[in-house]
Amino acid sequence: MPATEESWHTGVGLATADLGSCTKHRRVSLSADSGGATMTETTGYSRTGLVLVRNPHLDLMEEDILYHLDLGTKTHNLPAMFGDIKFVCVGGSPNRMRAFAQFMRRELGLAGAGEDVADICAGSDRYAMYRAGPVLSISHGMGIPSISIMLHELIKLLHHAKCRDVTIIRIGTSGGLGIEAGSVVITDMAVDSSFRPRFEQVVLDDVVVRSTELDKDLAEELLTCSRDIPDFPTLIGHTMCTYDFYEGQGRLDGALCSFSSEKKLDYLRRAYEAGVRNIEMESTAFAALCGLCGLKAAVVCVALLDRLQGDQIRASHEVLWEYQQRPQRLIAAFIRKRLGLVRTD
Ligand code: R2B
Ligand code: URA
């Protein structure tokens, strides 16, 4: 029995049959604004390894147009194009995700490595998508609204393509908290601005609260991979996700600022005490959406600065470029290991 639209909003009768017996249940609360009602959302991995969509309306549609990706179920043979994808890497910038696909082609020793890679979403200038063997590399822009649109369409794409056992990783940049610039943070839990592991999605005039749990085994596996890379400071910690880069992240250098330096430092120190080690702008929505759709997900971000030391990003372009390579290098090592590839050079 598929979940009905109503069950999403009331928590009544949410089905589990489509998720197989690996389904986990979690009670989550609606916000105080919506009367403090509680609802149950199901999350977990499907036994079949297929990507779950949790929308009964999709079955009734003759065609699904993935507008922002410029792909569709009638115009493209999605199973033929994407059915063998096993790893999806998402990151903010289209250029960085193109560079990542080119890097992965070299790392996987694929034919044509070194040549330019084609943008699969070339018909849309919203997002860019590249392929390197079993790896899909996609840009998501900045912030929760941008990554959410991309993820809805990407998850439907993986579902329509009948992909199985897909691992999805967000690679990006962040502001560090009490850690050295250049450190790579693997997120164990994405938290909101109040340090809570939750993501609030406004659905019609309800606020639906979703869990932001990520795959713990995957995070550990990534940490183990990082230990094989020399001079590669890496840690596991909580990642705080905000709706803004300036006021939302406690910066004193935006066009608006209404708080003191003391208040900012008090906030950032409390975040540190709560286990936060870096701050970025997409992880809670990413964790919530991927978790609900049965995708094993991880977030790996490099810290461009230590926010306890300042707000402005002062490192040179060369240094920043090298920092931004770090999540890519870790994911390449992880994918190579998963595929059983041994380095010969
Ligand atoms: C990290 O960097 C971007 C802001 O500069 C944002 O997308 C994020 O999460
Ligand atoms: N990205 C962020 O969101 N914050 C920073 O401080 C740096 C990069």
Coordinates of C-alpha atoms and ligand atoms in Angstrom, one line a residue:
M1 CA 0.0 0.0 0.0
P2 CA 1.6 3.2 -1.0
A3 CA 1.7 6.2 1.3
T4 CA -1.1 8.6 0.5
E5 CA -0.7 12.4 0.3
E6 CA -2.9 12.6 3.4
S7 CA -0.7 10.2 5.4
W8 CA 2.3 12.5 4.8
H9 CA 0.5 15.3 6.5
T10 CA -1.4 13.6 9.3
G11 CA 0.9 10.6 10.0
V12 CA -2.1 8.3 9.7
G13 CA -1.6 5.0 7.9
L14 CA 1.8 5.6 6.5
A15 CA 2.6 2.4 4.6
T16 CA 5.8 0.4 5.0
A17 CA 5.2 -2.4 2.5
D18 CA 7.0 -0.7 -0.3
L19 CA 10.1 -0.4 1.8
G20 CA 10.7 -4.1 2.5
S21 CA 11.5 -5.4 5.9
C22 CA 14.6 -3.2 6.4
T23 CA 12.3 -0.3 7.2
K24 CA 13.1 1.7 10.3
H25 CA 10.4 3.8 12.0
R26 CA 11.1 7.0 13.7
R27 CA 8.7 9.4 15.6
V28 CA 9.2 13.0 14.6
S29 CA 7.3 16.0 15.8
L30 CA 5.7 18.8 13.9
S31 CA 6.8 22.2 15.1
A32 CA 5.0 24.1 17.8
D33 CA 3.4 26.3 15.1
S34 CA 1.5 23.4 13.8
G35 CA 0.1 22.5 17.2
G36 CA 2.9 20.2 18.3
A37 CA 1.2 17.2 16.6
T38 CA 3.4 14.2 16.0
M39 CA 3.7 12.1 12.9
T40 CA 5.6 9.1 11.9
E41 CA 7.8 9.1 8.9
T42 CA 9.5 6.0 7.7
T43 CA 13.0 5.9 6.6
G44 CA 15.5 3.2 5.8
Y45 CA 17.0 1.2 3.0
S46 CA 15.0 -1.0 0.7
R47 CA 15.9 -4.7 0.6
T48 CA 16.0 -4.6 -3.2
G49 CA 18.5 -1.7 -3.2
L50 CA 16.2 0.3 -5.4
V51 CA 15.7 4.0 -4.9
L52 CA 12.4 4.8 -3.4
V53 CA 10.0 7.5 -4.4
R54 CA 7.3 8.2 -1.9
N55 CA 4.7 9.8 -4.0
P56 CA 1.6 7.9 -5.2
H57 CA 0.9 10.5 -7.9
L58 CA 3.9 9.5 -9.9
D59 CA 2.4 6.2 -10.8
L60 CA -0.5 8.0 -12.4
M61 CA 1.6 10.1 -14.6
E62 CA 2.1 9.0 -18.2
E63 CA 5.3 11.0 -18.5
D64 CA 7.7 12.5 -15.9
I65 CA 9.5 15.6 -17.1
L66 CA 12.6 16.3 -15.0
Y67 CA 12.5 20.0 -16.0
H68 CA 15.6 21.4 -14.3
L69 CA 17.7 18.5 -15.6
D70 CA 16.3 18.6 -19.1
L71 CA 15.6 14.9 -19.0
G72 CA 12.3 12.9 -19.1
T73 CA 10.8 9.4 -19.1
K74 CA 9.4 9.8 -22.7
T75 CA 12.3 11.7 -24.3
H76 CA 15.1 9.7 -22.8
N77 CA 15.8 6.0 -22.1
L78 CA 16.7 6.5 -18.5
P79 CA 17.4 2.8 -17.6
A80 CA 19.8 2.6 -20.6
M81 CA 21.5 6.0 -19.8
F82 CA 21.8 5.6 -16.0
G83 CA 20.8 2.0 -14.9
D84 CA 24.4 1.1 -14.1
I85 CA 25.2 4.1 -11.9
K86 CA 26.5 3.1 -8.5
F87 CA 28.0 6.4 -7.1
V88 CA 26.5 9.9 -7.3
C89 CA 28.6 12.8 -6.2
V90 CA 26.9 16.2 -5.8
G91 CA 28.6 19.6 -5.2
G92 CA 27.8 23.2 -5.5
S93 CA 29.7 24.4 -8.5
P94 CA 29.2 23.2 -12.1
N95 CA 32.9 23.7 -12.9
R96 CA 34.0 21.8 -9.9
M97 CA 31.7 18.9 -10.7
R98 CA 33.0 18.8 -14.3
A99 CA 36.6 18.7 -12.9
F100 CA 35.6 16.0 -10.6
A101 CA 34.2 13.8 -13.4
Q102 CA 37.4 14.4 -15.4
F103 CA 39.4 13.5 -12.4
M104 CA 37.3 10.3 -11.8
R105 CA 37.8 9.3 -15.4
R106 CA 41.6 9.4 -14.9
E107 CA 41.4 7.7 -11.5
L108 CA 39.3 4.8 -13.0
G109 CA 41.5 4.5 -16.1
L110 CA 38.6 5.1 -18.4
A111 CA 39.0 5.4 -22.2
G112 CA 39.0 9.1 -23.3
A113 CA 40.3 10.2 -19.9
G114 CA 41.8 13.7 -20.4
E115 CA 39.3 14.6 -23.0
D116 CA 36.4 17.0 -22.2
V117 CA 33.3 15.5 -20.6
A118 CA 29.8 16.2 -22.0
D119 CA 27.2 17.9 -19.8
I120 CA 24.2 15.5 -19.8
C121 CA 22.0 18.4 -18.8
A122 CA 23.3 20.8 -21.4
G123 CA 19.8 21.8 -22.4
S124 CA 19.3 23.4 -19.0
D125 CA 21.5 26.0 -17.4
R126 CA 20.3 25.3 -13.9
Y127 CA 22.4 22.2 -13.1
A128 CA 25.3 20.4 -14.8
M129 CA 25.7 16.6 -14.9
Y130 CA 28.7 14.5 -16.0
R131 CA 29.4 10.8 -16.1
A132 CA 32.6 8.8 -15.4
G133 CA 31.9 5.1 -15.7
P134 CA 29.6 4.2 -12.7
V135 CA 30.0 7.7 -11.2
L136 CA 27.5 10.5 -11.8
S137 CA 28.7 14.0 -10.9
I138 CA 26.1 16.7 -10.5
S139 CA 26.1 20.4 -9.4
H140 CA 23.4 21.5 -6.9
G141 CA 24.0 25.3 -6.6
M142 CA 24.0 27.0 -3.2
G143 CA 21.6 26.5 -0.4
I144 CA 18.7 24.3 0.5
P145 CA 16.1 25.4 -2.1
S146 CA 18.6 24.8 -4.9
I147 CA 19.8 21.3 -3.7
S148 CA 16.2 20.3 -2.9
I149 CA 15.0 20.8 -6.5
M150 CA 18.0 19.0 -7.9
L151 CA 17.6 16.1 -5.4
H152 CA 13.8 15.6 -6.2
E153 CA 14.6 15.2 -9.8
L154 CA 17.8 13.2 -9.3
I155 CA 16.0 10.7 -7.0
K156 CA 13.2 10.3 -9.5
L157 CA 15.8 9.8 -12.2
L158 CA 17.6 7.0 -10.3
H159 CA 14.2 5.5 -9.6
H160 CA 13.0 5.6 -13.2
A161 CA 16.4 4.2 -14.3
K162 CA 16.0 1.3 -11.8
C163 CA 19.4 2.0 -10.3
R164 CA 20.3 -0.3 -7.4
D165 CA 22.6 0.1 -4.4
V166 CA 23.5 3.7 -5.1
T167 CA 25.8 5.6 -2.7
I168 CA 25.4 9.3 -2.8
I169 CA 28.0 11.8 -1.4
R170 CA 27.9 15.6 -1.2
I171 CA 31.4 17.0 -1.6
G172 CA 31.9 20.7 -0.8
T173 CA 33.4 23.5 1.1
S174 CA 32.5 24.8 4.6
G175 CA 33.6 27.0 7.4
G176 CA 35.5 25.0 10.1
L177 CA 34.8 25.4 13.8
G178 CA 37.9 25.0 16.0
I179 CA 39.7 23.0 13.3
E180 CA 42.6 23.8 11.0
A181 CA 41.8 25.3 7.6
G182 CA 42.1 22.5 5.0
S183 CA 40.7 19.8 7.3
V184 CA 38.2 17.5 5.8
V185 CA 35.0 16.9 7.8
I186 CA 33.0 13.8 7.3
T187 CA 29.5 14.5 8.7
D188 CA 28.1 12.1 11.3
M189 CA 25.0 14.2 11.8
A190 CA 23.7 17.3 10.0
V191 CA 22.2 19.8 12.5
D192 CA 20.2 23.0 12.2
S193 CA 21.0 26.4 13.6
S194 CA 19.9 25.3 17.0
F195 CA 22.2 22.2 16.8
R196 CA 19.2 19.8 16.4
P197 CA 19.5 16.8 14.0
R198 CA 16.4 17.8 12.1
F199 CA 15.2 19.5 8.9
E200 CA 12.0 21.4 8.8
Q201 CA 10.2 21.3 5.4
V202 CA 7.2 23.5 4.9
V203 CA 4.6 21.4 3.1
L204 CA 1.5 23.4 2.2
D205 CA 0.8 25.1 5.5
D206 CA 2.4 22.4 7.7
V207 CA 5.9 22.2 8.9
V208 CA 7.1 18.6 8.5
V209 CA 10.2 17.7 10.6
R210 CA 12.5 15.2 9.1
S211 CA 15.5 13.3 10.5
T212 CA 19.0 14.2 9.2
E213 CA 20.7 10.9 10.1
L214 CA 23.4 9.9 7.7
D215 CA 24.9 6.4 7.1
K216 CA 27.4 5.8 10.0
D217 CA 29.1 2.8 8.4
L218 CA 29.7 4.9 5.2
A219 CA 31.2 7.7 7.3
E220 CA 33.6 5.3 9.0
E221 CA 34.5 3.7 5.7
L222 CA 35.4 7.2 4.4
L223 CA 37.5 8.0 7.5
T224 CA 39.4 4.7 7.0
C225 CA 40.1 5.7 3.4
S226 CA 41.4 9.1 4.5
R227 CA 44.1 7.4 6.6
D228 CA 45.7 6.0 3.5
I229 CA 46.3 9.5 2.1
P230 CA 49.4 11.2 3.4
D231 CA 49.1 14.6 5.1
F232 CA 45.3 14.6 4.9
P233 CA 43.7 16.0 8.1
T234 CA 40.3 14.4 8.4
L235 CA 37.7 14.0 11.2
I236 CA 34.2 13.0 11.8
G237 CA 31.9 15.6 13.4
H238 CA 28.5 17.3 13.2
T239 CA 27.9 19.7 10.4
M240 CA 25.6 22.7 11.0
C241 CA 23.5 23.7 8.0
T242 CA 22.2 27.3 7.7
Y243 CA 20.0 29.2 5.4
D244 CA 22.5 32.0 4.9
F245 CA 26.2 32.5 4.6
Y246 CA 26.4 35.8 6.5
E247 CA 24.0 36.5 9.4
G248 CA 22.9 32.8 9.4
Q249 CA 26.5 31.7 10.0
G250 CA 27.2 34.5 12.6
R251 CA 29.4 36.6 10.3
L252 CA 30.2 40.1 11.2
D253 CA 31.1 41.1 7.6
G254 CA 27.7 41.0 5.8
A255 CA 25.7 44.0 4.5
L256 CA 23.6 43.6 7.6
C257 CA 24.7 42.6 11.1
S258 CA 22.8 43.3 14.4
F259 CA 24.9 41.3 16.9
S260 CA 28.2 41.9 18.6
S261 CA 31.5 40.1 18.2
E262 CA 31.0 38.6 21.7
K263 CA 27.5 37.3 20.8
K264 CA 28.9 35.7 17.7
L265 CA 31.7 34.0 19.5
D266 CA 29.4 32.8 22.2
Y267 CA 27.1 31.2 19.6
L268 CA 30.0 29.6 17.7
R269 CA 31.5 28.2 20.9
R270 CA 28.1 26.7 21.9
A271 CA 28.0 25.1 18.5
Y272 CA 31.4 23.7 19.0
E273 CA 30.4 22.3 22.5
A274 CA 27.4 20.7 20.8
G275 CA 29.8 18.8 18.5
V276 CA 29.6 21.0 15.4
R277 CA 32.9 21.0 13.5
N278 CA 31.9 22.8 10.3
I279 CA 29.1 25.0 8.8
E280 CA 27.6 24.8 5.3
M281 CA 24.3 25.3 3.6
E282 CA 22.8 22.0 2.2
S283 CA 23.5 19.1 4.5
T284 CA 20.2 18.9 6.5
A285 CA 18.0 18.8 3.4
F286 CA 20.4 16.4 1.6
A287 CA 20.4 14.0 4.6
A288 CA 16.6 14.2 5.0
L289 CA 15.7 13.6 1.3
C290 CA 18.3 10.9 0.7
G291 CA 17.4 9.1 4.0
L292 CA 13.7 9.1 3.1
C293 CA 14.3 7.7 -0.4
G294 CA 16.6 4.8 0.8
L295 CA 19.9 6.2 -0.4
K296 CA 23.1 5.6 1.6
A297 CA 24.4 9.1 1.9
A298 CA 27.5 11.0 3.2
V299 CA 28.7 14.6 3.4
V300 CA 32.4 15.4 3.0
C301 CA 33.4 19.0 3.1
V302 CA 36.7 20.8 3.4
A303 CA 37.0 23.7 5.9
L304 CA 38.2 26.9 4.1
L305 CA 38.9 28.7 7.4
D306 CA 38.4 28.4 11.1
R307 CA 35.4 30.5 12.0
L308 CA 36.6 30.9 15.6
Q309 CA 39.5 32.9 14.0
G310 CA 37.6 35.1 11.6
D311 CA 34.9 35.5 8.9
Q312 CA 36.6 36.4 5.7
I313 CA 38.1 33.7 3.5
R314 CA 41.7 35.0 3.0
A315 CA 43.6 32.1 1.6
S316 CA 45.0 32.5 -1.9
H317 CA 43.3 31.0 -4.9
E318 CA 46.0 28.4 -5.2
V319 CA 45.5 27.3 -1.5
L320 CA 41.7 27.3 -1.9
W321 CA 42.0 25.3 -5.1
E322 CA 44.1 22.7 -3.3
Y323 CA 41.7 22.6 -0.4
Q324 CA 38.8 22.0 -2.8
Q325 CA 40.6 19.0 -4.3
R326 CA 40.6 17.2 -0.9
P327 CA 37.0 15.9 -0.8
Q328 CA 37.4 14.9 -4.4
R329 CA 40.6 13.0 -3.7
L330 CA 39.0 11.2 -0.7
I331 CA 36.0 10.2 -2.8
A332 CA 38.2 9.0 -5.6
A333 CA 40.1 6.8 -3.2
F334 CA 36.9 5.5 -1.7
I335 CA 35.3 4.6 -5.1
R336 CA 38.5 3.0 -6.3
K337 CA 38.6 0.9 -3.1
R338 CA 34.9 -0.1 -3.5
L339 CA 35.6 -1.1 -7.1
G340 CA 38.7 -3.1 -6.1
L341 CA 41.0 -1.0 -8.2
V342 CA 44.7 -1.2 -7.2
R343 CA 46.9 1.8 -7.9
T344 CA 49.8 0.8 -10.2
D345 CA 51.4 4.3 -10.7
Ligands
R2B1 C1 29.3 25.9 1.1 O1 29.8 26.9 0.4 C2 28.7 27.7 -0.2 C3 28.7 29.1 0.3 O2 29.9 29.7 -0.1 C4 27.5 26.9 0.2 O3 26.9 26.3 -0.9 C5 28.0 25.9 1.0 O4 27.3 24.9 1.6
URA2 N1 30.9 27.7 2.9 C1 30.0 28.1 3.9 O1 28.8 27.9 3.9 N2 30.6 28.7 5.0 C2 31.9 29.1 5.0 O2 32.3 29.7 6.0 C3 32.7 28.7 4.0 C4 32.2 28.0 2.9

